[in-house]
Coordinates of C-alpha atoms in Angstrom, one line a residue:
M1 CA 97.4 120.1 66.9
T2 CA 94.2 120.7 65.0
A3 CA 90.7 120.1 66.5
A4 CA 90.3 117.1 64.2
A5 CA 93.6 115.6 65.2
S6 CA 92.8 116.2 68.9
A7 CA 89.5 114.4 68.5
L8 CA 91.3 111.6 66.7
A9 CA 93.8 111.3 69.5
M10 CA 91.2 111.2 72.2
A11 CA 88.9 108.8 70.5
P12 CA 89.0 105.3 71.9
V13 CA 90.1 102.5 69.6
R14 CA 87.4 100.0 68.8
S15 CA 88.2 96.6 70.2
R16 CA 88.4 93.8 67.8
A17 CA 86.7 90.4 68.1
R18 CA 90.0 88.5 68.0
P19 CA 92.0 88.1 71.3
D20 CA 94.7 90.7 71.9
G21 CA 98.0 88.8 71.7
W22 CA 99.8 91.5 73.7
L23 CA 97.3 91.3 76.6
L24 CA 97.4 87.5 76.6
A25 CA 101.2 87.6 76.8
A26 CA 101.1 90.1 79.6
L27 CA 98.6 87.9 81.5
A28 CA 100.9 84.9 81.0
I29 CA 103.8 86.8 82.4
A30 CA 101.7 87.9 85.4
A31 CA 100.7 84.2 85.9
V32 CA 104.3 83.2 86.0
A33 CA 105.1 86.0 88.5
L34 CA 102.2 84.9 90.7
L35 CA 103.1 81.2 90.6
P36 CA 105.9 81.3 93.2
L37 CA 103.7 82.9 95.8
L38 CA 100.9 80.3 95.2
A39 CA 103.4 77.5 95.2
L40 CA 104.9 78.8 98.4
A41 CA 101.5 78.5 100.1
W42 CA 101.0 75.0 98.6
T43 CA 104.4 73.9 99.8
A44 CA 103.8 75.3 103.3
A45 CA 100.5 73.5 103.5
Q46 CA 102.3 70.1 103.0
G47 CA 103.4 70.5 106.6
S48 CA 106.8 69.9 108.2
D49 CA 107.8 67.3 110.8
A50 CA 110.2 69.8 112.2
W51 CA 107.6 72.6 112.5
P52 CA 107.1 72.2 116.2
H53 CA 110.8 72.5 116.7
I54 CA 110.9 75.5 114.4
V55 CA 108.1 77.2 116.3
A56 CA 109.6 76.5 119.7
N57 CA 113.3 77.2 119.0
V58 CA 113.8 79.0 115.7
L59 CA 110.9 81.4 115.0
P60 CA 110.8 83.3 118.3
Q61 CA 114.4 84.3 118.2
A62 CA 114.4 84.9 114.4
A63 CA 111.2 87.0 114.6
R64 CA 112.6 89.0 117.6
N65 CA 115.9 89.7 115.8
T66 CA 114.1 90.7 112.6
L67 CA 111.8 93.0 114.5
W68 CA 114.6 94.8 116.3
L69 CA 116.6 94.9 113.1
L70 CA 113.8 96.5 111.2
L71 CA 113.1 99.1 114.0
G72 CA 116.8 99.9 114.4
V73 CA 117.6 100.2 110.7
G74 CA 114.4 102.1 110.0
A75 CA 115.2 104.6 112.8
L76 CA 118.8 105.1 111.7
S77 CA 118.0 105.4 108.0
V78 CA 115.3 108.0 108.7
A79 CA 117.6 110.0 111.0
I80 CA 120.6 110.0 108.6
G81 CA 118.6 110.3 105.4
T82 CA 116.2 113.1 106.5
G83 CA 118.9 115.0 108.4
S84 CA 121.4 115.0 105.5
A85 CA 118.6 115.8 103.0
W86 CA 117.6 118.9 105.0
L87 CA 121.2 120.1 105.5
V88 CA 122.2 120.0 101.8
T89 CA 118.8 121.5 100.7
A90 CA 118.3 124.2 103.3
Y91 CA 121.8 125.3 104.0
D92 CA 124.9 126.3 102.0
F93 CA 128.2 125.3 103.4
P94 CA 131.7 124.2 102.1
G95 CA 131.5 121.1 100.0
R96 CA 127.7 121.1 99.8
A97 CA 127.6 120.5 96.0
V98 CA 129.8 117.4 96.3
M99 CA 128.0 116.0 99.3
A100 CA 124.6 116.4 97.5
W101 CA 125.6 113.5 95.2
A102 CA 128.2 111.7 97.4
L103 CA 125.5 110.9 99.9
L104 CA 124.2 108.4 97.3
L105 CA 127.4 106.5 97.1
P106 CA 126.6 103.8 99.8
L107 CA 123.9 102.5 97.4
A108 CA 126.8 101.1 95.3
V109 CA 127.9 98.8 98.1
P110 CA 125.8 95.7 98.8
T111 CA 125.1 95.2 102.5
Y112 CA 127.0 91.9 102.6
I113 CA 130.1 93.6 101.2
V114 CA 130.0 96.3 103.9
A115 CA 129.7 93.6 106.6
Y116 CA 132.6 91.7 105.0
A117 CA 134.8 94.8 104.9
Y118 CA 134.1 95.9 108.4
L119 CA 134.7 92.4 109.8
D120 CA 138.2 92.7 108.3
L121 CA 138.7 96.4 109.2
L122 CA 137.6 96.0 112.8
H123 CA 139.2 92.6 113.5
P124 CA 141.3 92.5 116.7
L125 CA 144.4 92.1 114.4
G126 CA 143.1 94.5 111.8
P127 CA 144.3 98.0 110.8
V128 CA 141.9 100.0 112.9
Q129 CA 142.5 98.3 116.3
G130 CA 146.2 98.0 115.5
A131 CA 146.4 101.8 114.9
I132 CA 144.5 102.5 118.1
R133 CA 146.8 100.2 120.1
S134 CA 149.8 101.9 118.6
V135 CA 148.6 105.3 119.6
L136 CA 147.7 104.2 123.1
G137 CA 151.0 102.2 123.6
H138 CA 149.4 98.8 123.9
E139 CA 151.1 95.8 122.4
G140 CA 148.4 93.2 121.7
P141 CA 144.7 92.5 121.7
R142 CA 144.9 91.1 125.2
E143 CA 145.7 94.6 126.5
F144 CA 143.2 96.5 124.4
R145 CA 140.5 95.6 121.9
L146 CA 137.2 97.2 120.7
P147 CA 133.9 95.5 121.2
D148 CA 133.1 92.9 118.6
I149 CA 130.8 94.2 115.8
R150 CA 129.2 90.8 115.5
G151 CA 125.7 91.1 116.9
L152 CA 122.4 92.9 116.4
A153 CA 123.7 96.4 117.3
G154 CA 126.6 96.1 114.7
C155 CA 124.2 94.8 112.1
I156 CA 121.8 97.7 112.7
V157 CA 124.6 100.3 112.3
L158 CA 126.1 98.8 109.2
L159 CA 122.8 98.3 107.4
G160 CA 121.7 101.8 108.4
L161 CA 124.9 103.2 106.9
V162 CA 124.2 101.5 103.6
L163 CA 120.4 101.9 103.3
Y164 CA 119.9 105.5 104.4
P165 CA 120.2 106.8 100.8
Y166 CA 116.7 105.4 100.1
V167 CA 115.3 108.0 102.6
Y168 CA 117.8 110.7 101.5
I169 CA 116.9 110.7 97.8
T170 CA 113.1 110.6 98.3
T171 CA 113.1 113.2 101.1
R172 CA 115.5 115.6 99.3
A173 CA 113.3 115.6 96.3
M174 CA 110.4 116.5 98.5
F175 CA 112.4 119.3 100.2
M176 CA 113.4 120.7 96.8
T177 CA 109.9 120.8 95.3
Q178 CA 107.7 121.8 98.2
A179 CA 106.6 125.4 98.4
A180 CA 109.5 127.5 99.8
G181 CA 106.9 130.2 100.6
L182 CA 105.6 128.1 103.5
L183 CA 109.1 127.9 105.0
E184 CA 109.7 131.7 104.5
A185 CA 106.3 132.4 106.0
A186 CA 107.2 130.4 109.1
R187 CA 110.5 132.3 109.4
T188 CA 108.8 135.7 109.1
L189 CA 106.4 134.6 111.9
G190 CA 109.4 134.2 114.1
A191 CA 110.0 130.5 114.0
S192 CA 113.5 129.3 114.7
R193 CA 115.4 127.1 112.2
A194 CA 114.7 124.1 114.4
A195 CA 111.0 125.0 114.6
V196 CA 110.7 125.5 110.8
F197 CA 112.2 122.0 110.3
R198 CA 110.2 120.3 113.0
R199 CA 106.8 122.0 112.4
V200 CA 106.8 122.7 108.7
A201 CA 109.4 120.9 106.7
L202 CA 109.2 117.5 108.5
P203 CA 105.4 117.1 108.2
L204 CA 105.5 118.1 104.5
A205 CA 108.2 115.5 103.9
R206 CA 106.5 112.7 105.8
P207 CA 105.1 110.9 102.7
A208 CA 108.6 110.9 101.1
I209 CA 110.2 109.6 104.3
A210 CA 107.6 106.8 104.5
V211 CA 108.4 105.7 100.9
G212 CA 112.2 105.8 101.5
A213 CA 111.9 104.0 104.9
A214 CA 109.7 101.3 103.4
L215 CA 112.4 100.6 100.7
A216 CA 115.1 100.4 103.3
L217 CA 113.0 98.1 105.5
L218 CA 112.3 95.7 102.5
E219 CA 116.0 95.6 101.7
T220 CA 116.7 94.9 105.4
L221 CA 114.2 92.1 105.4
G222 CA 115.7 90.5 102.3
D223 CA 119.3 90.7 103.6
I224 CA 121.0 87.4 104.2
G225 CA 124.8 88.0 103.8
A226 CA 125.3 90.8 106.3
S227 CA 123.0 89.2 108.9
E228 CA 124.7 85.8 108.6
F229 CA 128.3 87.3 108.7
L230 CA 127.4 89.3 111.8
G231 CA 125.8 86.3 113.5
V232 CA 122.2 87.6 113.6
Q233 CA 119.6 84.9 113.1
T234 CA 116.8 86.6 111.1
L235 CA 113.8 85.2 109.4
T236 CA 115.7 85.3 106.0
V237 CA 118.7 83.4 107.5
S238 CA 116.3 80.9 109.0
V239 CA 114.6 80.2 105.7
Y240 CA 118.0 79.6 104.1
T241 CA 119.3 77.3 106.9
T242 CA 116.1 75.4 107.1
W243 CA 116.2 74.5 103.4
V244 CA 120.0 74.1 102.9
T245 CA 121.0 72.7 106.2
R246 CA 117.9 70.6 107.1
S247 CA 116.6 70.0 103.6
D248 CA 113.2 70.9 105.0
L249 CA 111.4 72.7 102.2
P250 CA 107.9 72.9 103.8
G251 CA 109.5 74.3 107.0
A252 CA 111.4 76.9 104.9
A253 CA 108.1 77.8 103.1
Q254 CA 106.3 78.2 106.3
I255 CA 108.9 80.6 107.6
A256 CA 108.9 82.4 104.2
L257 CA 105.1 82.9 104.5
S258 CA 105.6 84.5 107.9
M259 CA 108.1 86.9 106.1
L260 CA 105.4 87.8 103.6
V261 CA 103.3 89.0 106.6
V262 CA 106.1 91.3 107.5
V263 CA 106.3 92.5 103.9
V264 CA 102.6 93.3 103.8
A265 CA 102.9 95.1 107.2
V266 CA 105.8 97.3 105.9
I267 CA 103.8 98.2 102.7
A268 CA 100.7 98.9 104.8
L269 CA 102.8 101.1 107.1
E270 CA 104.2 103.0 104.1
R271 CA 100.7 103.6 102.7
S272 CA 99.4 104.7 106.0
G273 CA 102.3 107.1 106.4
R274 CA 101.5 108.7 103.1
R275 CA 97.7 108.7 103.5
R276 CA 97.7 110.5 106.8
A277 CA 99.9 113.3 105.4
G278 CA 97.6 114.8 102.7
Y279 CA 99.2 118.2 102.5
A280 CA 98.6 120.4 99.5
S281 CA 99.4 124.0 98.7
A282 CA 97.9 126.4 96.2
M283 CA 101.2 128.2 96.1
R284 CA 103.4 127.7 93.0
P285 CA 106.4 125.6 94.0
R286 CA 109.6 127.4 93.8
P287 CA 113.1 126.6 94.8
M288 CA 114.3 126.9 98.4
Q289 CA 117.0 129.4 98.9
P290 CA 119.7 127.8 101.1
Q291 CA 120.9 129.8 104.0
R292 CA 124.7 130.4 104.1
L293 CA 126.5 128.8 107.1
R294 CA 129.8 130.4 107.9
G295 CA 132.7 129.4 110.1
A296 CA 132.3 126.6 112.5
A297 CA 128.6 126.1 111.6
G298 CA 129.5 125.5 108.0
W299 CA 132.3 123.1 108.7
G300 CA 130.1 121.3 111.3
A301 CA 127.4 120.8 108.7
L302 CA 130.0 119.4 106.3
A303 CA 131.2 117.0 108.9
L304 CA 127.7 115.8 109.7
V305 CA 126.9 114.9 106.1
A306 CA 130.4 113.6 105.3
L307 CA 130.3 111.1 108.2
P308 CA 127.8 108.6 106.7
V309 CA 129.5 108.8 103.3
V310 CA 132.9 108.0 104.8
L311 CA 131.5 105.1 107.0
G312 CA 129.1 103.8 104.4
F313 CA 131.3 104.0 101.2
V314 CA 134.8 105.5 101.5
A315 CA 136.1 103.2 104.3
P316 CA 134.9 99.8 102.9
A317 CA 135.7 100.7 99.3
T318 CA 139.2 102.0 100.2
H319 CA 139.8 98.8 102.2
L320 CA 138.8 96.6 99.3
A321 CA 141.0 98.6 96.9
I322 CA 144.0 98.3 99.2
E323 CA 143.5 94.6 99.8
S324 CA 143.1 93.9 96.1
G325 CA 146.2 96.0 95.3
Q326 CA 148.3 94.2 97.9
R327 CA 147.3 90.8 96.5
I328 CA 148.3 91.9 93.0
V329 CA 151.6 93.5 94.1
D330 CA 152.5 90.5 96.4
G331 CA 152.3 88.3 93.4
T332 CA 149.5 86.3 94.9
G333 CA 147.8 86.8 91.6
V334 CA 144.2 86.5 90.6
S335 CA 142.5 83.2 91.1
P336 CA 141.2 81.5 88.0
M337 CA 138.0 81.0 89.9
L338 CA 137.6 84.8 90.0
W339 CA 137.7 85.0 86.2
R340 CA 135.2 82.1 86.0
S341 CA 132.9 83.7 88.5
T342 CA 133.1 87.1 86.7
W343 CA 132.2 85.4 83.4
N344 CA 129.3 83.5 85.1
T345 CA 128.1 86.8 86.7
L346 CA 128.2 88.7 83.4
R347 CA 126.6 85.9 81.5
V348 CA 123.7 85.4 83.9
A349 CA 123.2 89.2 84.4
L350 CA 123.1 89.8 80.7
L351 CA 120.6 87.0 80.1
A352 CA 118.5 88.1 83.0
T353 CA 118.6 91.7 81.7
A354 CA 117.4 90.7 78.3
A355 CA 114.6 88.5 79.6
T356 CA 113.5 91.2 82.1
L357 CA 113.5 94.0 79.6
A358 CA 111.5 91.9 77.1
A359 CA 108.9 90.9 79.8
G360 CA 108.7 94.5 81.1
L361 CA 108.2 95.8 77.5
V362 CA 105.3 93.3 76.9
L363 CA 103.6 94.3 80.2
A364 CA 104.0 98.1 79.6
W365 CA 103.0 97.9 75.9
A366 CA 99.9 95.8 76.6
L367 CA 98.9 98.5 79.1
R368 CA 99.5 101.2 76.4
L369 CA 97.3 99.4 73.9
A370 CA 94.6 98.8 76.6
Q371 CA 94.6 102.5 77.5
A372 CA 93.9 103.3 73.8
R373 CA 90.9 101.0 74.1
R374 CA 89.8 102.4 77.5
R375 CA 89.9 98.8 78.9
T376 CA 92.8 98.9 81.3
R377 CA 91.7 96.7 84.1
L378 CA 93.4 93.4 83.0
A379 CA 96.5 95.1 81.7
T380 CA 97.0 97.2 84.8
A381 CA 96.5 94.1 87.0
A382 CA 99.1 92.2 84.9
L383 CA 101.6 95.0 85.3
R384 CA 101.1 95.2 89.1
I385 CA 101.2 91.5 89.6
G386 CA 104.4 91.4 87.6
S387 CA 105.9 93.9 89.9
L388 CA 105.3 91.8 93.1
G389 CA 108.6 90.2 92.9
Y390 CA 110.5 93.3 93.8
A391 CA 108.7 93.5 97.2
V392 CA 109.4 89.9 98.0
P393 CA 112.8 89.0 99.5
G394 CA 115.0 87.0 97.2
T395 CA 115.0 84.0 99.5
V396 CA 111.2 83.8 99.6
L397 CA 111.0 84.1 95.8
A398 CA 113.6 81.3 95.4
I399 CA 111.8 79.0 97.9
G400 CA 108.5 79.7 96.0
L401 CA 110.1 78.8 92.7
L402 CA 111.4 75.4 93.8
A403 CA 108.1 73.6 93.6
P404 CA 107.1 75.0 90.1
L405 CA 110.6 74.0 88.8
A406 CA 110.1 70.5 90.1
W407 CA 106.6 70.3 88.6
F408 CA 108.0 71.3 85.2
D409 CA 110.8 68.8 85.4
D410 CA 108.4 66.0 86.4
G411 CA 106.1 66.8 83.4
A412 CA 109.0 67.0 81.0
N413 CA 110.4 63.7 82.2
L414 CA 107.1 62.0 81.6
L415 CA 107.4 63.1 78.0
L416 CA 111.0 62.0 77.8
R417 CA 110.2 58.6 79.2
A418 CA 107.3 58.3 76.7
A419 CA 109.8 59.1 73.9
G420 CA 112.3 56.5 75.2
L421 CA 114.8 59.1 76.4
E422 CA 116.7 59.3 79.7
P423 CA 114.9 61.5 82.2
R424 CA 116.9 64.4 83.7
M425 CA 116.5 67.7 85.4
L426 CA 115.9 70.4 82.9
L427 CA 115.1 73.5 84.9
M428 CA 115.9 72.7 88.5
G429 CA 119.5 73.8 89.3
S430 CA 119.9 75.2 85.8
L431 CA 121.0 78.6 84.5
G432 CA 117.4 79.0 83.1
A433 CA 116.0 78.8 86.6
L434 CA 118.4 81.5 87.8
V435 CA 117.5 83.8 84.9
L436 CA 113.8 83.2 85.6
A437 CA 114.3 84.1 89.3
Y438 CA 116.2 87.3 88.4
M439 CA 113.5 88.2 85.9
L440 CA 110.7 87.9 88.4
R441 CA 112.7 89.7 91.1
F442 CA 113.5 92.7 89.0
L443 CA 110.6 92.9 86.6
A444 CA 109.2 95.9 88.5
I445 CA 112.3 97.9 87.4
A446 CA 111.9 97.2 83.7
G447 CA 108.1 97.4 83.7
G448 CA 108.0 100.6 85.6
G449 CA 110.8 102.1 83.5
V450 CA 109.2 101.3 80.2
E451 CA 105.8 102.4 81.5
A452 CA 107.3 105.8 82.5
G453 CA 109.0 106.1 79.1
L454 CA 105.7 105.3 77.2
A455 CA 103.9 107.9 79.3
R456 CA 106.1 110.6 77.8
I457 CA 105.1 109.7 74.2
A458 CA 102.0 111.6 73.0
P459 CA 99.0 109.3 72.3
S460 CA 98.5 111.2 69.1
L461 CA 101.5 109.3 67.6
D462 CA 99.7 106.0 68.2
Q463 CA 96.6 107.3 66.5
A464 CA 98.6 108.6 63.5
A465 CA 100.4 105.2 63.2
R466 CA 97.2 103.3 63.3
G467 CA 95.7 105.7 60.8
L468 CA 98.5 104.8 58.4
G469 CA 97.7 101.1 58.9
A470 CA 100.4 100.1 61.3
A471 CA 99.7 97.0 63.5
P472 CA 100.7 97.2 67.2
R473 CA 103.9 95.3 66.6
R474 CA 105.0 97.5 63.7
M475 CA 104.0 100.6 65.6
L476 CA 106.1 99.5 68.6
A477 CA 109.1 98.7 66.4
R478 CA 109.0 101.8 64.1
V479 CA 107.6 104.5 66.4
H480 CA 108.0 103.7 70.1
L481 CA 111.2 101.7 70.5
P482 CA 113.4 104.5 69.0
L483 CA 111.8 107.0 71.4
L484 CA 112.1 104.5 74.3
R485 CA 115.8 104.0 74.0
P486 CA 116.8 106.2 77.0
A487 CA 114.2 104.6 79.3
L488 CA 115.2 101.1 78.1
A489 CA 118.9 101.9 78.6
A490 CA 118.3 103.1 82.2
A491 CA 116.1 100.1 83.0
A492 CA 118.7 97.7 81.5
L493 CA 121.5 99.3 83.5
L494 CA 119.6 99.0 86.8
V495 CA 118.5 95.4 86.2
F496 CA 122.0 94.4 85.1
V497 CA 123.7 95.8 88.2
D498 CA 121.0 94.4 90.6
A499 CA 121.4 91.0 89.0
M500 CA 125.2 91.2 89.5
K501 CA 124.8 91.9 93.2
E502 CA 121.9 89.4 93.9
L503 CA 122.9 86.9 96.5
P504 CA 119.9 85.1 98.3
A505 CA 118.2 83.7 95.2
T506 CA 121.5 82.8 93.6
L507 CA 122.6 80.8 96.7
L508 CA 119.4 78.7 96.5
L509 CA 118.9 78.3 92.8
R510 CA 122.4 78.3 91.1
P511 CA 123.5 75.2 89.2
L512 CA 125.9 72.9 91.0
G513 CA 129.5 74.3 90.8
F514 CA 128.2 77.6 89.4
E515 CA 129.7 80.6 91.3
T516 CA 129.0 84.2 90.7
L517 CA 131.0 87.1 92.2
A518 CA 128.5 87.4 95.0
T519 CA 128.4 83.6 95.9
W520 CA 132.2 83.4 95.6
L521 CA 132.6 86.3 98.0
Y522 CA 130.0 84.7 100.3
A523 CA 131.9 81.4 100.3
D524 CA 135.2 83.2 101.1
A525 CA 133.6 85.1 103.9
A526 CA 131.9 82.1 105.3
R527 CA 135.2 80.2 105.7
G528 CA 136.9 83.4 107.1
A529 CA 139.1 84.0 104.1
Y530 CA 138.0 87.6 103.8
E531 CA 141.1 88.8 102.0
D532 CA 140.6 86.3 99.1
G533 CA 137.3 87.9 98.2
A534 CA 138.5 91.5 98.1
L535 CA 138.8 91.7 94.4
A536 CA 135.4 90.1 93.8
A537 CA 133.9 92.6 96.2
L538 CA 135.6 95.5 94.5
L539 CA 134.3 94.4 91.1
I540 CA 130.8 94.3 92.5
V541 CA 131.2 97.8 94.1
L542 CA 132.5 99.2 90.8
A543 CA 129.6 97.8 88.9
G544 CA 127.2 99.2 91.5
L545 CA 128.7 102.7 91.0
L546 CA 127.2 102.9 87.5
P547 CA 123.5 103.3 88.5
V548 CA 124.5 105.6 91.4
I549 CA 126.3 107.9 88.9
L550 CA 123.2 107.8 86.7
L551 CA 121.0 108.6 89.6
A552 CA 123.3 111.4 90.8
R553 CA 123.4 112.9 87.3
T554 CA 119.6 112.7 87.0
G555 CA 119.2 114.2 90.5
L556 CA 121.6 117.0 89.9
T557 CA 120.0 117.9 86.6
Y558 CA 116.6 117.8 88.3
G559 CA 117.9 119.9 91.1
H560 CA 119.5 122.4 88.7
E561 CA 116.2 122.8 86.9
V562 CA 114.2 123.2 90.1
A563 CA 116.7 125.3 92.0
P564 CA 119.0 127.2 89.8
A565 CA 122.1 128.6 91.4

């Protein structure tokens, strides 16, 4: 690049007197994203007649269960995620290459499906207890039965087995990129393997552990299916039952506000964990050379990292596949409701993906234009506000959307009456409301993905396009969108799969009689007909495998570049 071109690329673009349409659109999207939270506070302020009862009888138990659930799942996720990341990074043992990506597989199974599968697997008349009784020579459950997994302890174990990959992936990336010289220096000073891990590797990885643990805790807080199946009354379950069972929207909003306090606490804890670990090294990062483990030590390491994969993915996925196959072989057939639910799921997920990608593109492109003008405050704020929905549990977001949807319908009905038309609900209980909820919930994925993709495009291309007279819209269409295709495809895939799996917001906002795979499975499990939902659960798991494969391929490529064999 010549000096003149460099100067042109670095020079700020003069702002024009007319309003920036992209920035206005980004601010409008941010306002829509902020509206549910403001409406939630407004709804809660209306007061609930049942609030004294909720405070006395519901909140203490729900808050206590939620706290223990967060502590238990957090501890289990950190232990499994950090330990497995250290083993596959620092040591070489049989099957290590396969385990490096297989440890991500539990991410493909939603928490409510794991709970559903294990309730069936560990039922007193199920295959596991039946096999144990057969080996021990017992004839029936009255002679021998395992403890019931329903309860707080069972919920902690199952959620921990599904959510540990959040800690694993962030911590392993840190182990792979941190200076290996520090670890070798510790070894040459006589530190044992355990001491190197405890005194050098673990403190260096603490920021990554904090990020992964925060993601796992936010997923735990938003869970509704697994907690309800396992009989654990959490804050999320309380919000759902208060609204659906008691039709007490202000009461549900008040509980939801208390959940936001927990969300803020989790995010603050994660920031604190990162801030207090400000380690830096002047040494050039280079790959860690794994130590070879031979004999029993190697097979022991393989068993340790394989156990969470087997329990978190292989066992539930295999059970679902067997149940689905048996139903097909037995001639039970596939319910027409399954096809209808699959079509509904695909339809709403595709619409939500398109809407979310469009909104994310507007937010990220407005920030790109603002960066060229060196006026990024409003555009940055719009992007950050638009990302709030990802940190908010789906149940809270859905409760916050109810009031704005009702306000919109009331305003529209005034116009309909003035025009002599019959009033009706336009948004409330419609497919549009569900798409809007999904868009707000997953906007952070699309906005962040497009922002990252734009960051890889040199600013000089923008300057060159402007120099040739291209307006922002033409510049986006002709220059940036072709270069953004990989980032857009990855973001679309992640949003689509998350939308397919989404349960809490769907339960509260879906149209009457509209079932997705997730809600159909939830209904089957709620009435105890677990086997009927096996095929629906298997379809959700198969869809969930797509982003995991993408993530594993990216991680392996990254690992290959950083740590060549």
